[in-house]
Amino acid sequence: MKSTEIPSKLSERPGQRARLQFACLFPDPGEYATQLNLFPGNNAHAPWGTEGQFQLNVGLYSQSMNVGNLESPLVDASGNIRLQLDSALSTGSQISGGIALIDLDHESTIPVEIYLSHIHRKSQVYIAYPALSFAGDQLYPTVHTHQLENTLFWPGISCSKEVQPGVVVVNPYRSIMSFQVHLIRGDGSREHAEVIQIAPRSSGIYLLESLFPCEDLLASSGEMRASLCVSAQYKLVAYMMLRDRAAGVITSIDHLHTYCLY
Amino acid sequence: MSEQIIAKEFRGDSMVCYCHRQSTKDLISVFENEKTLEGVQRITRAGTACGGCRIILESMFGQPSIEIAKLNAEGPAGTTACVKPGVRIMKSLIIANEQLESTVVSSNAVPPQLLDCDSTTAVEYALADSEGKILWKRNKVIRTNETFVFSTQEEADLPRPFHGMFFYSLGRSNYGASRFNVIWSSKRSITSTHENATTGRPRFVLPLLVDPKFLKGANSIYLGMQNPHGKALNVILQIFEVESDRKVDQVLSIPSHGTRWIDANRMLYAPAMQQLGKGSFALRVFTPELDTHCAPTLYFFIYNRTLETWSANHM
C-alpha cells in the first residue's frame, strides 16, 4: 500500500525532504470552527537548520468517505500556514464531523509540529493542542505489538458533576481496526471495556461513562484517581477529551501518549 | 570514535525523536557501543514511530535509517519502547491561586500486554516556588499499578497565590508507566496535559492568533512560563503582526527553575496592539542564544468567560 498519495511539491533536493503524517478530530463544523496553525520556523535553529520549505495537504473524511481536500501554499521557515478546515466542504454540506488526515512535507532537517484549534461557534470556547502523528498507511504488525506502540496511556482521569470525560479514537488507516479501553483504578484493579471496531478513516468519541460504571469515574479523585489505557492492533491515534456537561461543549483535548518513554 | 562520525553540529543535547524522547546526547551515548545507526534504533526506537526524525538521524550519523519492518520485535533485554532503564527528572507547572488548583497524577500501571510484571519504583519529588527556591523534597515507593497523586488542595502550608515547578524523579529498571499529567481545576472546569521534557525549543510561536475582536471577546490567554535550566534566562516575548512582522518586544527574566504566570491579554497583547494598531497578532518567544540549553517551557491556558471553562496545553 502506498503511504505517499499526493506527490510532494517541494523542490527536488535528495535527502532533504521528509513527510510527516498526522491525524486529528474534525468535530461537527456546524458547531465548531477547526483551524490548523503552523509556524514552521519554530525549530529553525541549530542544529536542525534555518532554511527550508513546508507545505500541508489535508484530506477530510466522514464515515470513511473523503468529503474535502485542502492544500496550503508553500512557505519557508519564516512563514505561517493557516487552514480553515470547513472551507474544504461544499456549500450546504450536511457533514456532522469526522477526521482530518494531514500530510506535512518539509525540506531540510527542521522538525515540525502542528497545532490545531477548535472554536465553539456559540460560546467561543477555544481549545488548541498538538495533532498526533502516525507512521502512514504501512502497517508493521510485529513492531507495533511487541514494542507497545499500539498502547496509549493517560494517567489521571478527570470526572466531576460539571465535566464529562471521553476518549477520541481515530483510525487513520484504510483497514478496519479494533481497540479496547482499559480503566486502571487508583487501587491498581482494572476494568476492561468491550472491544470496539472502528471503520477505516473514521473516528469515534467514546464517553467514559458509556464504557465504565459512572460511580467508578466520579469516585476517581484524590488518592484513588483512575487512569486510562487504549490498546489496539496497531498504532492508533487517540485523544482525551473533556466536555462541559451543562453546555455539551468540548472544553479540553490532548493526545494520549505511549506508556513510558524513559 | 563517535567524534569522527557524528556531524559536529549535532553534539549537544537537543531532542531528536519526540515520539521516543531521544536526545542527541542519548543517541550518541548508545552509538558509542553500537557503532551503527541501525543498532542505535534497535535500542532507542528513535525514528520508528512517526518517522519524522529519520532524516535527522541519517544526517547525524551519515548512515541509512533502519527499515521499520526489519526491527527485531523483542529488542535487547530490558529495553523496549515501554521502558529504558535510567534516572530521569520530569518537570511541570503547578498553580494554586484564586482561579486554579493543581493535581499531579502518575500511574505506575503495567501495560496490559505485560501482565503481572513487577514495576515497583522509588520516586523523589519536589516543589520550587516562582523564584526557583525548593520548598521541600519528598520520597515515595510506588508499588506496581499504584497511582501517585500530589494535590495542592492537600497542602495547607503552601503560600498562595502559588505558581511554581514540580519535579518528579524516578529511577526505572522495570516496566511501569513513567510519565505524569497535571490536572488544573477550577470550581466548574477541568483541563489537563502532560509533563514537559527538560529540553525544548529556544524559539517558538504560540499557535494562537489574536486580533482586536479576540481581545473584546469571551477568551483570555494566560501563560505559565518556566525556566527548567540551572541558570537564569532572559526571555524575549515578542508580539508581532503576522502579515507584516511589525513587532513589540518585552524582556522577561526568569531565575533558574523559576516560574512566571502572565495574563497575556492584559500584559502582552493589549499594550502591543495599542502601539501597532489593527491586525492579526501572534506571540513569538525566544532566547537570544537560540540554543536548546536556553529554551524556556511554556504552558498556555485559555479561559472562556461565557462558560467559565479552562483549556490548557504546552509548547
Short mmCIF file of N, CA, C and O in Angstrom, two decimals, chain B residues 179-227:
data_model
loop_
_atom_site.label_atom_id
_atom_site.label_comp_id
_atom_site.label_asym_id
_atom_site.label_seq_id
_atom_site.Cartn_x
_atom_site.Cartn_y
_atom_site.Cartn_z
N ARG B 179 5.34 8.47 32.92
CA ARG B 179 5.04 9.88 32.70
C ARG B 179 3.95 10.36 33.66
O ARG B 179 3.33 9.57 34.36
N PHE B 180 3.75 11.67 33.70
CA PHE B 180 2.66 12.16 34.55
C PHE B 180 1.87 13.26 33.85
O PHE B 180 2.36 13.89 32.91
N ASN B 181 0.66 13.43 34.30
CA ASN B 181 -0.18 14.52 33.83
C ASN B 181 -0.40 15.50 34.97
O ASN B 181 -0.38 15.12 36.15
N VAL B 182 -0.65 16.73 34.62
CA VAL B 182 -1.09 17.72 35.60
C VAL B 182 -2.53 18.09 35.27
O VAL B 182 -2.86 18.33 34.10
N ILE B 183 -3.35 18.06 36.29
CA ILE B 183 -4.76 18.42 36.12
C ILE B 183 -4.98 19.75 36.83
O ILE B 183 -4.68 19.88 38.02
N TRP B 184 -5.44 20.74 36.10
CA TRP B 184 -5.76 22.04 36.71
C TRP B 184 -7.27 22.15 36.77
O TRP B 184 -7.97 21.98 35.76
N SER B 185 -7.79 22.47 37.96
CA SER B 185 -9.24 22.52 38.10
C SER B 185 -9.67 23.83 38.75
O SER B 185 -9.02 24.35 39.66
N SER B 186 -10.78 24.34 38.24
CA SER B 186 -11.44 25.49 38.86
C SER B 186 -12.73 24.97 39.50
O SER B 186 -12.95 23.76 39.54
N LYS B 187 -13.58 25.87 39.95
CA LYS B 187 -14.81 25.41 40.61
C LYS B 187 -15.67 24.59 39.66
O LYS B 187 -16.34 23.66 40.07
N ARG B 188 -15.67 24.93 38.36
CA ARG B 188 -16.57 24.21 37.46
C ARG B 188 -15.92 23.71 36.17
O ARG B 188 -16.59 23.32 35.24
N SER B 189 -14.60 23.70 36.14
CA SER B 189 -13.94 23.27 34.91
C SER B 189 -12.65 22.51 35.24
O SER B 189 -12.06 22.71 36.32
N ILE B 190 -12.24 21.65 34.33
CA ILE B 190 -11.00 20.89 34.49
C ILE B 190 -10.28 20.89 33.14
O ILE B 190 -10.91 20.77 32.09
N THR B 191 -8.96 21.00 33.20
CA THR B 191 -8.17 20.80 31.99
C THR B 191 -6.88 20.11 32.38
O THR B 191 -6.50 20.11 33.56
N SER B 192 -6.22 19.49 31.43
CA SER B 192 -5.08 18.65 31.79
C SER B 192 -4.14 18.48 30.61
O SER B 192 -4.57 18.43 29.46
N THR B 193 -2.85 18.36 30.89
CA THR B 193 -1.89 17.96 29.88
C THR B 193 -0.72 17.29 30.57
O THR B 193 -0.68 17.22 31.80
N HIS B 194 0.23 16.79 29.78
CA HIS B 194 1.31 16.03 30.38
C HIS B 194 2.52 16.88 30.69
O HIS B 194 2.59 18.05 30.34
N GLU B 195 3.48 16.28 31.36
CA GLU B 195 4.69 16.99 31.78
C GLU B 195 5.53 17.42 30.58
O GLU B 195 5.35 16.92 29.48
N ASN B 196 6.46 18.32 30.84
CA ASN B 196 7.36 18.78 29.79
C ASN B 196 8.71 18.11 29.93
O ASN B 196 9.17 17.85 31.03
N ALA B 197 9.36 17.85 28.80
CA ALA B 197 10.74 17.37 28.86
C ALA B 197 11.64 18.54 29.25
O ALA B 197 11.23 19.70 29.19
N THR B 198 12.86 18.26 29.63
CA THR B 198 13.73 19.34 30.09
C THR B 198 14.40 20.06 28.93
O THR B 198 14.96 21.12 29.10
N THR B 199 14.40 19.49 27.73
CA THR B 199 14.91 20.23 26.59
C THR B 199 13.72 20.72 25.78
O THR B 199 12.66 20.13 25.80
N GLY B 200 13.90 21.80 25.08
CA GLY B 200 12.77 22.36 24.36
C GLY B 200 13.21 23.20 23.19
O GLY B 200 14.27 22.98 22.62
N ARG B 201 12.39 24.14 22.86
CA ARG B 201 12.66 24.98 21.69
C ARG B 201 13.08 26.37 22.15
O ARG B 201 12.34 27.01 22.89
N PRO B 202 14.22 26.85 21.69
CA PRO B 202 14.67 28.18 22.11
C PRO B 202 13.93 29.30 21.38
O PRO B 202 14.12 30.47 21.70
N ARG B 203 13.10 28.92 20.37
CA ARG B 203 12.29 29.94 19.69
C ARG B 203 11.03 29.25 19.17
O ARG B 203 11.09 28.24 18.49
N PHE B 204 9.90 29.82 19.52
CA PHE B 204 8.66 29.24 19.01
C PHE B 204 7.58 30.32 18.99
O PHE B 204 7.70 31.36 19.65
N VAL B 205 6.54 30.03 18.20
CA VAL B 205 5.40 30.94 18.14
C VAL B 205 4.20 30.22 18.72
O VAL B 205 3.91 29.07 18.36
N LEU B 206 3.51 30.87 19.64
CA LEU B 206 2.30 30.30 20.21
C LEU B 206 1.25 30.15 19.10
O LEU B 206 1.01 31.11 18.36
N PRO B 207 0.63 28.98 18.95
CA PRO B 207 -0.27 28.78 17.80
C PRO B 207 -1.65 29.40 17.99
O PRO B 207 -2.66 28.78 17.70
N LEU B 208 -1.70 30.61 18.50
CA LEU B 208 -2.96 31.33 18.70
C LEU B 208 -2.83 32.69 18.04
O LEU B 208 -1.83 33.37 18.23
N LEU B 209 -3.82 33.07 17.27
CA LEU B 209 -3.82 34.39 16.65
C LEU B 209 -4.81 35.28 17.37
O LEU B 209 -5.93 34.87 17.66
N VAL B 210 -4.37 36.49 17.65
CA VAL B 210 -5.19 37.42 18.44
C VAL B 210 -5.37 38.70 17.64
O VAL B 210 -4.41 39.27 17.13
N ASP B 211 -6.61 39.16 17.56
CA ASP B 211 -6.90 40.45 16.91
C ASP B 211 -7.80 41.27 17.85
O ASP B 211 -8.18 40.78 18.92
N PRO B 212 -8.13 42.50 17.49
CA PRO B 212 -8.93 43.32 18.40
C PRO B 212 -10.25 42.66 18.80
O PRO B 212 -10.71 42.80 19.94
N LYS B 213 -10.84 41.91 17.86
CA LYS B 213 -12.11 41.23 18.17
C LYS B 213 -11.92 40.17 19.25
O LYS B 213 -12.76 40.01 20.13
N PHE B 214 -10.78 39.48 19.18
CA PHE B 214 -10.48 38.46 20.19
C PHE B 214 -10.39 39.12 21.56
O PHE B 214 -10.93 38.62 22.56
N LEU B 215 -9.68 40.25 21.61
CA LEU B 215 -9.49 40.91 22.90
C LEU B 215 -10.81 41.38 23.52
O LEU B 215 -10.94 41.43 24.74
N LYS B 216 -11.77 41.72 22.67
CA LYS B 216 -13.07 42.15 23.19
C LYS B 216 -14.00 40.96 23.43
O LYS B 216 -15.11 41.13 23.92
N GLY B 217 -13.58 39.78 23.06
CA GLY B 217 -14.44 38.61 23.12
C GLY B 217 -14.41 37.90 24.45
O GLY B 217 -14.07 38.47 25.49
N ALA B 218 -14.75 36.60 24.41
CA ALA B 218 -15.01 35.84 25.63
C ALA B 218 -13.76 35.18 26.21
O ALA B 218 -13.82 34.60 27.30
N ASN B 219 -12.63 35.24 25.51
CA ASN B 219 -11.48 34.43 25.93
C ASN B 219 -10.30 35.27 26.43
O ASN B 219 -9.98 36.31 25.86
N SER B 220 -9.66 34.74 27.48
CA SER B 220 -8.42 35.33 27.97
C SER B 220 -7.32 34.28 27.90
O SER B 220 -7.55 33.12 28.25
N ILE B 221 -6.14 34.70 27.48
CA ILE B 221 -5.00 33.79 27.41
C ILE B 221 -4.09 34.06 28.60
O ILE B 221 -3.75 35.20 28.89
N TYR B 222 -3.73 33.00 29.29
CA TYR B 222 -2.75 33.07 30.38
C TYR B 222 -1.57 32.18 30.01
O TYR B 222 -1.75 31.14 29.37
N LEU B 223 -0.38 32.59 30.43
CA LEU B 223 0.82 31.81 30.14
C LEU B 223 1.53 31.42 31.43
O LEU B 223 1.68 32.26 32.32
N GLY B 224 1.93 30.18 31.50
CA GLY B 224 2.79 29.72 32.59
C GLY B 224 4.15 29.42 32.01
O GLY B 224 4.35 28.40 31.35
N MET B 225 5.09 30.37 32.20
CA MET B 225 6.39 30.21 31.56
C MET B 225 7.41 29.79 32.60
O MET B 225 7.45 30.34 33.70
N GLN B 226 8.24 28.79 32.25
CA GLN B 226 9.18 28.24 33.23
C GLN B 226 10.58 28.14 32.65
O GLN B 226 10.77 27.97 31.45
N ASN B 227 11.53 28.23 33.57
CA ASN B 227 12.93 28.04 33.20
C ASN B 227 13.40 26.72 33.80
O ASN B 227 13.65 26.64 34.99
#
